[in-house]
Amino acid sequence: MRYGIAISTWNSRLILIAAGVVVILLAFAPVIAPRSLIQDLILIFVMCAIAQCWNLLAGYAGLISVGQQAFVGLGGYGLFALIILAGVDPLLAVLLAAIIGTLIAIPVGLLMFRLQGAYFAVGTWVVAEVFRLLLAQWKALGGGTGNSLPRTATTEMFGLSTINALFGVRNAVGREIVIYWAALALAAAVVGASYLLLRSRIGLALSAVRDGETAAESVGVDITRTKFAVYVFAAFGASLAGALYFLDSARISPDSAFTVLDWTAYVIFIVVIGGIGTIEGPILGSIIFVVLQSSLSDYGPWYLILLGVLGIAVMLVAPRGLWGTFSDLTGIHLLPTRRRLVPLGETPPTREA
Amino acid sequence: MLLELARINKRFGAVVVADEVDLAVADGEALGIIGANGAGKTSLFNLVAGVLKPDSGVVRLDGHDITGLTARARCKAGIGRTFQVPRPFESLSVFENLLVAAQFGGGDHRGEADECAEVLRHTGLLGKANGIAGKLTLLDRKRLELARALATRPRLLLLDEIAGGLTEAECGELVALIREINGEGVSIIWIEHIVHALFSVVSRLVVLEFGRKIAEGVPAEVMARPEVRRSYLGIEEEVA
């Protein structure tokens, strides 16, 4: 008997189609949704992308980084440098900034991978601080006080006039729609790419490494290379998200670009309450986070205290997070990665023969 | 010679785990290793598999010096191993455990599914292929250790106390399987406390004591030597 490998199930194909429909529906949101909701959705998409990357690092590769703000900030600063100093179109600059962030991640990663466990965590944070201090010295981009995007950059963006005409809106709203779509594409691409990564050979190696490094090495898995691939991928995702976020806010400073609170602490919260080590968790977590933030941000410090309490409660009661717990209880995986051994049916004989 | 160890030394602080050890395994041979706890048996495996690097001495595979190679490179060179305490990838399925080994340790990537299915059938795990490895019984975990090592298509298989903790019947099954694998041309080095299982497979025996090789030869003869009886069985010869 011949055998094959199957990952998808009948259900999972339906879910992929449903996910596609949701993305298409979300693409039409600017037609009906108020601007405040659009801004919340942009934040959900950006946080979802960064959280998914951190989830790959911590939940799959066992790399606890406290320094993802390094790449969010580099993405943002790369964007500002490309627009202000080189006059690149903003959307193209987002992509180029992400590539710059990724290229910087390679030597940084080579250095960080000399550190293990807690030292790795501290090291990544130190690197992020070093970038913050370095960019504060860059006078052309505003030094320590930061800088705003020139008006022309946001009014002459690619495709903007078409959208303004199409929706009958002013520049500011049109710009928001373009960024909204880009953020939706970002979240969909990062989630999709993470899923494909986990289904690939690298994903299989990652799972093996997570379950036991010595055993994984004994069957030929290159542990460092596997983790490094994830590290670089996560840097790309964070840089891309950072560039888009700062295009939306149109203002950057070293402190906002490299803040550990926004780009790592909140991200950890999102992944932990959503469900670490699951693709679905960070999506759920980022929705919960943004809903909490927009409904509770008027309460000042109480909002942060509530986030903290909620985070601790989930860690104690449901350490696998909301999605992880739900998935454990019901056996439901929306995005299956398990490879099943299936016997291949004999090819049916043709009638003509 | 398939595998050669020449004057291997390894110590951890004051503890000597390998003391001038010479060892050779021919193609297709099955070699047994016994010794009291702490004699350096598992350390010797780690030296062969590349988890440990010797302080001095040379490890050769097919005459090539592999002393500097990592565990991963040695797996790819044809050395497969099992762990004394089974270390399955617990969150993966039984099949996925083998798939990792076949994809990363086994050379080319065609026909992996068939290959894994074949090894699973061989080791009696085919029916549990899509079950989670972390939920297996001890016997199945041991089978999985063996199956996963086989999926890397080794020329030399290192078995570390694979029969320990099994019932007599289970042990018999495992012995038959190991004999079959050896019969297919895979060389074996087997560390085992269950001597009758070991002796039904191996043709040569090495005894270790405090990292030193104290005896080597045909199993029955080696076991009859007084120094082996004293060291391994703790039997003092009666004074006449």
CSV table of C-alpha atoms in Angstrom, one decimal, chain A:
chain,number,residue,atom,x,y,z
A,1,MET,CA,0.0,0.0,0.0
A,2,ARG,CA,1.2,3.5,-0.8
A,3,TYR,CA,1.0,6.4,1.7
A,4,GLY,CA,0.7,10.1,1.6
A,5,ILE,CA,0.8,13.1,3.9
A,6,ALA,CA,-2.3,15.1,4.6
A,7,ILE,CA,-2.6,18.3,6.6
A,8,SER,CA,-5.8,20.0,5.5
A,9,THR,CA,-9.2,18.5,6.4
A,10,TRP,CA,-12.5,19.2,4.8
A,11,ASN,CA,-13.3,21.6,7.7
A,12,SER,CA,-10.1,23.5,7.4
A,13,ARG,CA,-10.7,24.2,3.8
A,14,LEU,CA,-14.1,25.6,4.6
A,15,ILE,CA,-12.5,27.7,7.3
A,16,LEU,CA,-9.9,29.1,4.9
A,17,ILE,CA,-12.7,30.1,2.6
A,18,ALA,CA,-14.5,31.7,5.5
A,19,ALA,CA,-11.3,33.6,6.5
A,20,GLY,CA,-11.0,34.9,2.9
A,21,VAL,CA,-14.6,36.1,3.1
A,22,VAL,CA,-14.0,37.9,6.4
A,23,VAL,CA,-11.0,39.6,4.9
A,24,ILE,CA,-13.0,40.7,1.9
A,25,LEU,CA,-15.8,42.0,4.1
A,26,LEU,CA,-13.3,43.8,6.3
A,27,ALA,CA,-11.9,45.5,3.1
A,28,PHE,CA,-15.3,47.1,2.7
A,29,ALA,CA,-15.5,48.4,6.3
A,30,PRO,CA,-14.4,52.0,5.3
A,31,VAL,CA,-17.7,52.4,3.4
A,32,ILE,CA,-19.8,52.1,6.4
A,33,ALA,CA,-17.7,52.3,9.5
A,34,PRO,CA,-17.0,55.5,11.4
A,35,ARG,CA,-13.4,56.8,11.4
A,36,SER,CA,-12.8,55.9,15.1
A,37,LEU,CA,-13.6,52.3,14.4
A,38,ILE,CA,-11.3,52.3,11.3
A,39,GLN,CA,-8.5,53.6,13.6
A,40,ASP,CA,-9.2,50.8,16.1
A,41,LEU,CA,-9.2,48.2,13.3
A,42,ILE,CA,-5.8,49.5,12.0
A,43,LEU,CA,-4.5,49.1,15.6
A,44,ILE,CA,-5.9,45.6,15.8
A,45,PHE,CA,-4.2,44.6,12.5
A,46,VAL,CA,-0.9,46.1,13.5
A,47,MET,CA,-0.9,44.6,17.0
A,48,CYS,CA,-2.0,41.3,15.5
A,49,ALA,CA,0.9,41.2,13.1
A,50,ILE,CA,3.5,42.0,15.8
A,51,ALA,CA,1.9,39.6,18.3
A,52,GLN,CA,1.9,36.8,15.7
A,53,CYS,CA,5.6,37.3,15.2
A,54,TRP,CA,6.3,37.3,19.0
A,55,ASN,CA,4.1,34.2,19.2
A,56,LEU,CA,6.3,32.5,16.6
A,57,LEU,CA,9.4,33.4,18.6
A,58,ALA,CA,8.2,32.6,22.1
A,59,GLY,CA,5.5,30.0,21.5
A,60,TYR,CA,7.3,28.0,18.8
A,61,ALA,CA,11.0,28.8,18.8
A,62,GLY,CA,11.4,29.2,22.5
A,63,LEU,CA,13.0,32.6,22.0
A,64,ILE,CA,11.8,35.0,24.7
A,65,SER,CA,12.5,38.4,23.1
A,66,VAL,CA,11.9,41.6,25.1
A,67,GLY,CA,13.2,43.6,22.3
A,68,GLN,CA,10.8,43.4,19.4
A,69,GLN,CA,10.4,47.2,19.7
A,70,ALA,CA,13.9,47.4,18.1
A,71,PHE,CA,12.4,46.2,14.8
A,72,VAL,CA,9.1,48.2,15.2
A,73,GLY,CA,11.2,51.3,15.7
A,74,LEU,CA,13.6,50.5,12.9
A,75,GLY,CA,10.6,50.0,10.6
A,76,GLY,CA,9.2,53.4,11.6
A,77,TYR,CA,12.5,55.2,11.4
A,78,GLY,CA,13.3,53.5,8.1
A,79,LEU,CA,10.0,54.8,6.8
A,80,PHE,CA,10.6,58.4,7.9
A,81,ALA,CA,14.2,58.4,6.5
A,82,LEU,CA,13.0,57.0,3.1
A,83,ILE,CA,10.2,59.6,2.9
A,84,ILE,CA,11.9,62.6,4.3
A,85,LEU,CA,15.5,62.1,3.1
A,86,ALA,CA,14.9,60.2,-0.2
A,87,GLY,CA,11.3,61.2,-1.2
A,88,VAL,CA,10.1,57.7,-1.7
A,89,ASP,CA,6.4,57.0,-2.0
A,90,PRO,CA,5.0,56.2,1.4
A,91,LEU,CA,3.6,52.7,0.6
A,92,LEU,CA,6.8,51.7,-1.2
A,93,ALA,CA,8.7,53.1,1.8
A,94,VAL,CA,6.8,50.8,4.1
A,95,LEU,CA,8.1,47.7,2.2
A,96,LEU,CA,11.6,49.1,1.9
A,97,ALA,CA,11.7,50.0,5.6
A,98,ALA,CA,10.7,46.4,6.5
A,99,ILE,CA,13.5,45.1,4.3
A,100,ILE,CA,16.0,47.4,6.0
A,101,GLY,CA,14.7,46.2,9.4
A,102,THR,CA,15.2,42.6,8.3
A,103,LEU,CA,18.7,43.2,7.0
A,104,ILE,CA,19.7,44.8,10.3
A,105,ALA,CA,18.1,41.8,12.1
A,106,ILE,CA,20.6,39.4,10.6
A,107,PRO,CA,23.8,40.8,12.2
A,108,VAL,CA,21.9,41.6,15.4
A,109,GLY,CA,20.5,38.0,15.5
A,110,LEU,CA,24.0,36.6,15.0
A,111,LEU,CA,25.1,38.5,18.0
A,112,MET,CA,22.0,37.6,20.1
A,113,PHE,CA,22.2,33.9,19.3
A,114,ARG,CA,25.4,33.8,21.3
A,115,LEU,CA,23.1,34.3,24.3
A,116,GLN,CA,20.8,31.7,25.9
A,117,GLY,CA,17.5,32.0,27.8
A,118,ALA,CA,17.3,35.0,30.1
A,119,TYR,CA,20.5,36.5,28.7
A,120,PHE,CA,18.9,36.4,25.3
A,121,ALA,CA,15.8,38.2,26.7
A,122,VAL,CA,17.9,40.9,28.3
A,123,GLY,CA,20.2,41.2,25.3
A,124,THR,CA,17.3,41.9,22.9
A,125,TRP,CA,16.1,44.6,25.2
A,126,VAL,CA,19.5,46.2,25.4
A,127,VAL,CA,19.8,46.2,21.6
A,128,ALA,CA,16.5,48.0,21.3
A,129,GLU,CA,17.7,50.6,23.8
A,130,VAL,CA,20.9,51.0,21.8
A,131,PHE,CA,18.9,51.7,18.6
A,132,ARG,CA,16.7,54.2,20.5
A,133,LEU,CA,19.8,56.1,21.7
A,134,LEU,CA,21.5,55.9,18.3
A,135,LEU,CA,18.4,57.3,16.4
A,136,ALA,CA,18.0,60.1,19.0
A,137,GLN,CA,21.3,61.3,17.6
A,138,TRP,CA,20.0,61.5,14.0
A,139,LYS,CA,19.4,65.3,13.7
A,140,ALA,CA,18.0,65.1,10.2
A,141,LEU,CA,15.1,63.0,11.6
A,142,GLY,CA,14.5,65.3,14.6
A,143,GLY,CA,17.0,63.8,17.1
A,144,GLY,CA,15.6,63.2,20.5
A,145,THR,CA,12.3,65.1,20.0
A,146,GLY,CA,11.4,63.2,16.8
A,147,ASN,CA,9.7,64.4,13.6
A,148,SER,CA,6.5,64.5,11.7
A,149,LEU,CA,5.9,63.4,8.1
A,150,PRO,CA,5.8,66.3,5.6
A,151,ARG,CA,2.2,67.1,4.4
A,152,THR,CA,3.2,66.3,0.8
A,153,ALA,CA,4.1,62.8,1.8
A,154,THR,CA,0.5,62.1,3.0
A,155,THR,CA,-1.3,64.1,0.3
A,156,GLU,CA,0.6,62.7,-2.7
A,157,MET,CA,0.5,59.0,-1.7
A,158,PHE,CA,0.1,56.4,-4.5
A,159,GLY,CA,-3.5,55.8,-5.4
A,160,LEU,CA,-4.8,58.5,-3.1
A,161,SER,CA,-6.5,60.6,-5.7
A,162,THR,CA,-8.4,57.6,-7.1
A,163,ILE,CA,-9.7,56.7,-3.6
A,164,ASN,CA,-10.7,60.3,-2.9
A,165,ALA,CA,-12.7,60.3,-6.1
A,166,LEU,CA,-14.1,56.9,-5.5
A,167,PHE,CA,-15.3,57.5,-2.0
A,168,GLY,CA,-15.8,61.2,-2.4
A,169,VAL,CA,-13.7,62.0,0.6
A,170,ARG,CA,-11.0,64.5,1.6
A,171,ASN,CA,-7.3,63.7,1.6
A,172,ALA,CA,-7.1,62.9,5.3
A,173,VAL,CA,-9.9,60.3,5.1
A,174,GLY,CA,-8.6,58.8,1.8
A,175,ARG,CA,-5.2,58.4,3.3
A,176,GLU,CA,-6.7,56.6,6.3
A,177,ILE,CA,-8.5,54.2,3.9
A,178,VAL,CA,-5.2,53.4,2.1
A,179,ILE,CA,-3.5,52.7,5.4
A,180,TYR,CA,-6.4,50.7,6.6
A,181,TRP,CA,-6.2,48.4,3.6
A,182,ALA,CA,-2.5,48.1,3.9
A,183,ALA,CA,-2.9,47.2,7.6
A,184,LEU,CA,-5.5,44.6,6.7
A,185,ALA,CA,-3.2,43.1,4.1
A,186,LEU,CA,-0.3,43.2,6.6
A,187,ALA,CA,-2.3,41.2,9.2
A,188,ALA,CA,-3.6,38.7,6.7
A,189,ALA,CA,-0.1,38.3,5.2
A,190,VAL,CA,1.6,37.8,8.5
A,191,VAL,CA,-1.0,35.3,9.8
A,192,GLY,CA,-1.0,33.5,6.4
A,193,ALA,CA,2.8,33.4,6.2
A,194,SER,CA,3.0,32.2,9.8
A,195,TYR,CA,0.6,29.4,9.0
A,196,LEU,CA,2.5,28.4,5.9
A,197,LEU,CA,5.7,28.5,7.9
A,198,LEU,CA,4.3,26.2,10.5
A,199,ARG,CA,3.0,23.8,7.9
A,200,SER,CA,6.4,23.7,6.2
A,201,ARG,CA,9.5,21.7,6.9
A,202,ILE,CA,10.7,24.5,9.2
A,203,GLY,CA,7.5,24.3,11.2
A,204,LEU,CA,8.0,20.6,11.7
A,205,ALA,CA,11.6,21.2,12.8
A,206,LEU,CA,10.4,24.0,15.2
A,207,SER,CA,7.9,21.7,16.9
A,208,ALA,CA,10.5,19.0,17.3
A,209,VAL,CA,13.0,21.6,18.8
A,210,ARG,CA,10.3,22.9,21.1
A,211,ASP,CA,9.6,19.4,22.4
A,212,GLY,CA,13.3,18.5,22.9
A,213,GLU,CA,16.5,20.0,21.6
A,214,THR,CA,18.8,17.1,22.2
A,215,ALA,CA,16.4,14.7,20.5
A,216,ALA,CA,15.8,17.0,17.6
A,217,GLU,CA,19.5,17.4,17.0
A,218,SER,CA,20.0,13.6,17.2
A,219,VAL,CA,17.7,13.2,14.2
A,220,GLY,CA,19.5,15.8,12.1
A,221,VAL,CA,17.6,19.1,12.9
A,222,ASP,CA,19.7,22.2,12.7
A,223,ILE,CA,18.4,23.9,15.9
A,224,THR,CA,20.2,27.3,15.5
A,225,ARG,CA,19.3,27.7,11.8
A,226,THR,CA,15.6,26.9,12.5
A,227,LYS,CA,15.4,29.4,15.3
A,228,PHE,CA,17.3,32.0,13.3
A,229,ALA,CA,14.9,31.7,10.4
A,230,VAL,CA,12.0,32.4,12.8
A,231,TYR,CA,13.9,35.3,14.3
A,232,VAL,CA,14.5,37.0,10.9
A,233,PHE,CA,10.9,36.4,9.9
A,234,ALA,CA,9.6,38.0,13.2
A,235,ALA,CA,11.9,41.0,12.6
A,236,PHE,CA,10.5,41.4,9.1
A,237,GLY,CA,6.9,41.3,10.4
A,238,ALA,CA,7.6,43.7,13.3
A,239,SER,CA,9.4,46.2,10.9
A,240,LEU,CA,6.6,46.1,8.5
A,241,ALA,CA,4.0,46.6,11.2
A,242,GLY,CA,6.1,49.4,12.7
A,243,ALA,CA,6.5,51.2,9.4
A,244,LEU,CA,2.7,51.1,8.8
A,245,TYR,CA,1.9,52.2,12.3
A,246,PHE,CA,4.1,55.3,12.0
A,247,LEU,CA,2.8,56.1,8.6
A,248,ASP,CA,-0.7,56.1,10.2
A,249,SER,CA,0.4,58.3,13.1
A,250,ALA,CA,2.5,60.5,10.9
A,251,ARG,CA,4.7,61.3,13.8
A,252,ILE,CA,7.7,59.5,15.3
A,253,SER,CA,10.1,60.0,18.2
A,254,PRO,CA,12.8,57.6,19.6
A,255,ASP,CA,10.6,57.1,22.7
A,256,SER,CA,7.5,56.2,20.9
A,257,ALA,CA,9.3,54.1,18.3
A,258,PHE,CA,11.3,52.0,20.8
A,259,THR,CA,8.9,51.8,23.7
A,260,VAL,CA,9.1,48.4,25.5
A,261,LEU,CA,5.6,48.9,26.9
A,262,ASP,CA,3.7,49.3,23.5
A,263,TRP,CA,5.7,46.9,21.4
A,264,THR,CA,6.6,44.2,23.8
A,265,ALA,CA,4.7,44.3,27.1
A,266,TYR,CA,1.3,44.8,25.4
A,267,VAL,CA,2.3,42.2,22.8
A,268,ILE,CA,3.1,39.7,25.5
A,269,PHE,CA,-0.3,40.4,27.1
A,270,ILE,CA,-2.0,39.8,23.7
A,271,VAL,CA,-0.3,36.5,23.1
A,272,VAL,CA,-0.7,35.3,26.6
A,273,ILE,CA,-4.4,36.0,26.9
A,274,GLY,CA,-5.1,34.9,23.4
A,275,GLY,CA,-3.1,31.6,23.6
A,276,ILE,CA,0.6,31.2,23.2
A,277,GLY,CA,1.7,28.6,20.7
A,278,THR,CA,-1.5,28.9,18.6
A,279,ILE,CA,-2.1,30.8,15.4
A,280,GLU,CA,-5.6,31.8,16.4
A,281,GLY,CA,-4.6,33.1,19.9
A,282,PRO,CA,-2.8,36.4,18.9
A,283,ILE,CA,-5.7,37.3,16.6
A,284,LEU,CA,-8.2,36.9,19.4
A,285,GLY,CA,-5.8,38.6,21.9
A,286,SER,CA,-5.3,41.7,19.7
A,287,ILE,CA,-9.1,42.1,19.3
A,288,ILE,CA,-9.6,41.9,23.1
A,289,PHE,CA,-6.6,44.2,23.7
A,290,VAL,CA,-7.9,47.0,21.4
A,291,VAL,CA,-11.4,46.7,22.7
A,292,LEU,CA,-10.2,47.0,26.3
A,293,GLN,CA,-8.0,49.9,25.4
A,294,SER,CA,-10.6,51.9,23.5
A,295,SER,CA,-13.3,51.4,26.1
A,296,LEU,CA,-11.1,51.8,29.2
A,297,SER,CA,-8.4,54.3,28.3
A,298,ASP,CA,-10.3,57.1,30.0
A,299,TYR,CA,-9.7,55.5,33.4
A,300,GLY,CA,-5.9,56.2,33.3
A,301,PRO,CA,-3.8,54.0,35.5
A,302,TRP,CA,-6.8,51.7,36.4
A,303,TYR,CA,-6.7,50.6,32.8
A,304,LEU,CA,-3.1,49.4,33.1
A,305,ILE,CA,-3.9,47.7,36.5
A,306,LEU,CA,-6.8,45.9,34.9
A,307,LEU,CA,-4.7,44.7,32.0
A,308,GLY,CA,-2.1,43.4,34.5
A,309,VAL,CA,-4.7,41.6,36.7
A,310,LEU,CA,-6.4,40.1,33.6
A,311,GLY,CA,-3.0,38.9,32.3
A,312,ILE,CA,-2.1,37.3,35.7
A,313,ALA,CA,-5.6,35.7,36.0
A,314,VAL,CA,-5.3,34.1,32.6
A,315,MET,CA,-1.8,32.8,33.3
A,316,LEU,CA,-3.0,31.3,36.6
A,317,VAL,CA,-6.4,29.9,35.5
A,318,ALA,CA,-5.9,29.1,31.8
A,319,PRO,CA,-2.1,29.2,31.1
A,320,ARG,CA,-2.8,28.1,27.5
A,321,GLY,CA,-4.7,31.3,27.0
A,322,LEU,CA,-8.3,31.8,25.9
A,323,TRP,CA,-8.0,30.1,22.5
A,324,GLY,CA,-5.6,27.5,23.8
A,325,THR,CA,-8.0,26.5,26.5
A,326,PHE,CA,-11.0,26.5,24.2
A,327,SER,CA,-9.1,24.4,21.7
A,328,ASP,CA,-8.0,21.9,24.4
A,329,LEU,CA,-11.5,21.5,25.6
A,330,THR,CA,-13.2,21.2,22.3
A,331,GLY,CA,-10.5,19.7,20.1
A,332,ILE,CA,-11.2,22.5,17.6
A,333,HIS,CA,-8.2,23.8,15.5
A,334,LEU,CA,-9.2,26.4,12.9
A,335,LEU,CA,-5.8,26.2,11.3
A,336,PRO,CA,-4.5,22.6,11.6
A,337,THR,CA,-0.8,22.0,11.2
A,338,ARG,CA,-0.8,18.3,12.1
A,339,ARG,CA,0.5,16.1,9.3
A,340,ARG,CA,-1.4,12.9,9.1
A,341,LEU,CA,-0.3,9.6,7.5
A,342,VAL,CA,-3.0,8.5,5.1
A,343,PRO,CA,-3.2,5.5,2.9
A,344,LEU,CA,-3.5,6.5,-0.7
A,345,GLY,CA,-6.5,4.9,-2.5
A,346,GLU,CA,-5.8,2.8,-5.5
A,347,THR,CA,-6.5,4.8,-8.7
A,348,PRO,CA,-9.9,3.7,-9.9
A,349,PRO,CA,-9.8,1.7,-13.2
A,350,THR,CA,-11.1,3.7,-16.2
A,351,ARG,CA,-14.3,2.6,-17.9
A,352,GLU,CA,-12.8,2.6,-21.4
A,353,ALA,CA,-10.3,-0.1,-20.6
